[in-house]
Amino acid sequence: MAIQISPSILSADFTHLAEEAEAVARSADWLHVDVMDNHFVPNLTLGLPVVEALRASASLPLDCHLMIEDPDRWAPAYAEAGAGSVTIHAEAAKAPVRTLRTIRSAGARAGLALNPATALDSYSDLLPELDMLLLMTVEPGFGGQKFLDIVLPKIRRARELVRNSDADIWLQVDGGVSAETIERAAEAGADVFVAGSAVYGAQDPGYAVDALRAQAEKAAG
Ligand code: DX5
Ligand code: ZN
């Protein structure tokens, strides 16, 4: 289980996105791109044109987190645009199996996200369709929120399910991940860590990524 860090550009300076991406290019594994449509979540961020621009300029693979309604309609275009990973929300997808398969066939890793209140059990049969399961550790919509410890038992159960399955599925956590919380998430079994404010709010974002990775690796043992 290799630890990976995916800094969220939601907390970056949007007027200097290319430089902000560059600041973590040598230390991070992915660039986490939060797409919000002001319907699925009460916030509006960016869409396909910005993802295409980042894809052309950034060296890290893009980890697109779609917090949008109707992901069945919109997600395939993100995979076709060259995103390395495309994650849709279980609460929004009407045909998750079809959409996850379309993402994979377009050459991207397929991810499914669950909000803090969404139960894991209803989705456990979908594991073979997934490359990554994202467990939200805040209600989606904004950076800088407090990590929800109530999600820790779900992370543990998800790790157990993944361990017992044949599939190699990454377990991502997103929301409130910081020097204070990353160890508990890693101990519970997460292996891919999204961090927005903890990286881009730091003096040196590249160093913040290295420090978070070291903490997670130590906690995961
Ligand atoms: C929240 C987004 C997160 C956000 C995390 O809905 O999905 O990716 O950027 O920001 P922090 O790490 O500040 O909680
Ligand atoms: Zn996110």
XYZ file of C-alpha atoms and ligand atoms in Angstrom:
236
model
C 0.000 0.000 0.000
C 1.870 3.056 -1.273
C 0.971 6.424 0.200
C 0.033 9.094 -2.355
C -0.636 12.804 -1.926
C -3.040 14.737 -4.153
C -2.955 18.494 -3.405
C -6.263 20.236 -4.105
C -5.940 23.356 -6.244
C -9.201 24.600 -4.710
C -6.998 26.314 -2.121
C -4.485 27.560 -4.695
C -4.306 31.045 -6.202
C -6.576 30.747 -9.262
C -4.885 33.695 -10.957
C -1.620 31.712 -11.029
C -2.802 28.145 -11.517
C 0.131 26.986 -13.633
C 2.674 28.190 -11.042
C 0.611 26.701 -8.215
C 0.596 23.340 -9.997
C 4.339 23.644 -10.547
C 4.919 24.295 -6.824
C 3.936 20.686 -5.980
C 5.069 19.023 -9.224
C 8.155 17.400 -7.717
C 6.660 16.254 -4.428
C 3.030 15.250 -5.140
C 1.613 12.258 -7.012
C -1.500 13.910 -8.430
C -3.123 17.283 -8.815
C -6.635 17.176 -7.310
C -9.104 19.223 -9.341
C -12.439 19.997 -7.655
C -15.201 20.495 -10.208
C -18.321 22.005 -8.592
C -21.507 23.011 -10.405
C -23.432 25.007 -7.770
C -26.178 22.327 -7.830
C -24.730 19.170 -6.317
C -22.807 21.423 -3.920
C -23.403 25.098 -3.049
C -20.241 26.309 -4.771
C -19.060 26.894 -8.313
C -15.459 26.318 -9.339
C -14.196 25.246 -12.749
C -14.982 22.876 -15.575
C -13.675 21.213 -18.678
C -11.866 24.199 -20.278
C -9.715 24.700 -17.183
C -9.059 20.963 -16.921
C -7.956 20.942 -20.569
C -5.646 23.909 -19.933
C -4.143 22.242 -16.851
C -3.715 19.009 -18.750
C -1.673 20.872 -21.337
C 0.489 22.784 -18.867
C 0.816 20.709 -15.674
C 3.215 17.796 -15.395
C 1.278 15.906 -12.704
C -1.634 13.668 -13.688
C -5.035 15.196 -12.924
C -7.263 13.686 -10.241
C -10.676 15.132 -11.164
C -13.290 15.088 -8.401
C -16.677 15.830 -9.940
C -19.086 17.363 -7.431
C -21.767 17.819 -10.056
C -25.249 16.684 -10.918
C -25.637 14.315 -13.849
C -22.076 12.919 -13.802
C -23.338 10.200 -16.170
C -23.542 12.880 -18.824
C -20.432 14.930 -18.029
C -17.800 12.585 -16.567
C -16.716 10.850 -19.812
C -15.509 14.172 -21.272
C -13.044 14.596 -18.377
C -11.579 11.180 -19.101
C -11.425 11.989 -22.815
C -9.692 15.274 -21.971
C -6.850 13.241 -20.514
C -7.546 13.264 -16.766
C -5.642 10.422 -15.097
C -8.478 9.773 -12.693
C -12.150 10.763 -12.730
C -14.270 10.413 -9.591
C -18.058 10.680 -9.612
C -20.369 10.942 -6.603
C -22.563 7.963 -5.760
C -25.298 10.372 -4.612
C -25.441 12.023 -8.043
C -24.938 9.150 -10.475
C -28.029 7.448 -11.870
C -26.070 4.797 -13.773
C -22.769 4.517 -11.868
C -21.759 1.179 -13.368
C -22.156 2.408 -16.925
C -20.404 5.694 -16.179
C -17.492 4.051 -14.341
C -17.016 1.680 -17.283
C -17.102 4.583 -19.739
C -14.431 6.416 -17.715
C -12.224 3.332 -17.738
C -12.686 2.703 -21.427
C -11.647 6.305 -22.109
C -8.346 5.464 -20.423
C -8.766 7.061 -16.987
C -8.911 5.483 -13.542
C -12.511 5.304 -12.321
C -13.374 6.622 -8.870
C -16.546 6.611 -6.780
C -17.038 9.150 -3.964
C -19.269 8.796 -0.914
C -20.366 11.727 1.236
C -19.939 11.374 5.009
C -23.571 10.267 5.480
C -23.625 7.810 2.574
C -23.375 4.197 3.690
C -20.656 2.003 2.228
C -22.745 -1.189 2.249
C -24.938 -0.253 -0.727
C -21.834 0.131 -2.905
C -19.675 -2.795 -1.831
C -20.794 -4.888 -4.830
C -19.437 -2.160 -7.128
C -15.826 -2.580 -6.003
C -14.753 -4.495 -9.134
C -15.825 -1.463 -11.197
C -13.546 0.877 -9.240
C -9.922 1.907 -9.279
C -10.445 4.229 -6.320
C -13.007 4.750 -3.576
C -13.145 8.301 -2.186
C -14.517 8.698 1.303
C -15.347 12.345 1.966
C -14.191 13.474 5.398
C -16.150 16.755 5.153
C -19.430 17.633 3.464
C -18.290 18.506 -0.056
C -18.321 22.077 -1.331
C -15.584 24.038 0.381
C -11.965 23.842 1.384
C -10.782 24.557 4.904
C -13.430 22.563 6.777
C -12.841 20.420 9.832
C -12.030 16.703 9.367
C -14.996 14.523 10.403
C -13.817 11.767 12.719
C -17.175 10.016 12.353
C -15.936 8.787 8.942
C -13.010 6.840 10.481
C -15.017 3.616 11.061
C -16.137 3.712 7.406
C -12.497 4.048 6.304
C -11.638 0.970 8.383
C -14.527 -1.034 6.901
C -13.586 0.049 3.387
C -9.966 -1.026 3.930
C -11.221 -4.400 5.131
C -13.452 -4.815 2.057
C -10.611 -3.868 -0.288
C -8.227 -6.232 1.497
C -10.710 -9.087 1.051
C -11.308 -8.345 -2.611
C -9.019 -9.307 -5.472
C -9.023 -5.800 -6.871
C -6.276 -3.241 -6.334
C -8.425 -0.317 -5.239
C -7.011 2.899 -3.815
C -8.744 4.401 -0.790
C -8.785 8.196 -0.916
C -9.808 10.654 1.798
C -10.702 14.271 1.059
C -11.527 17.089 3.448
C -9.731 18.480 6.475
C -6.613 16.383 5.872
C -3.702 18.100 7.651
C -0.728 17.460 9.926
C -3.261 17.079 12.767
C -5.511 14.513 11.059
C -3.555 12.595 8.415
C -2.207 10.027 10.869
C -5.657 8.905 12.006
C -6.817 8.584 8.391
C -3.702 6.573 7.476
C -4.054 4.322 10.524
C -7.664 3.654 9.506
C -6.460 2.501 6.091
C -6.554 5.409 3.630
C -3.704 5.481 1.111
C -4.439 8.511 -1.109
C -4.690 11.848 0.676
C -6.210 15.008 -0.757
C -5.069 18.170 1.006
C -6.033 21.687 -0.008
C -5.516 24.270 2.699
C -2.817 22.197 4.438
C -0.722 22.379 1.254
C -1.587 25.699 -0.366
C -1.992 27.527 2.936
C 1.585 26.548 3.838
C 4.628 28.749 3.269
C 6.161 26.065 1.036
C 3.535 23.817 -0.620
C 6.136 21.341 -1.878
C 7.586 20.886 1.583
C 4.057 20.540 3.073
C 3.417 17.608 0.703
C 6.671 15.909 1.769
C 5.814 16.382 5.445
C 2.272 15.000 5.042
C 3.599 11.981 3.145
C 6.175 11.245 5.860
C 3.500 11.390 8.558
C 1.128 9.118 6.622
C 3.860 6.595 5.825
C 4.868 6.390 9.466
C 1.256 6.015 10.659
C 0.444 3.367 8.021
C 3.471 1.419 9.217
C -14.134 19.842 -0.756
C -13.148 19.409 -1.813
C -11.797 19.202 -1.289
C -11.155 20.448 -0.713
C -10.299 20.006 0.413
O -15.414 19.635 -1.192
O -13.551 18.209 -2.422
O -10.934 18.607 -2.257
O -10.361 21.164 -1.615
O -9.788 21.126 1.054
P -9.159 21.014 2.528
O -8.002 20.080 2.416
O -8.794 22.415 2.846
O -10.249 20.456 3.400
Zn -12.069 17.116 -3.685
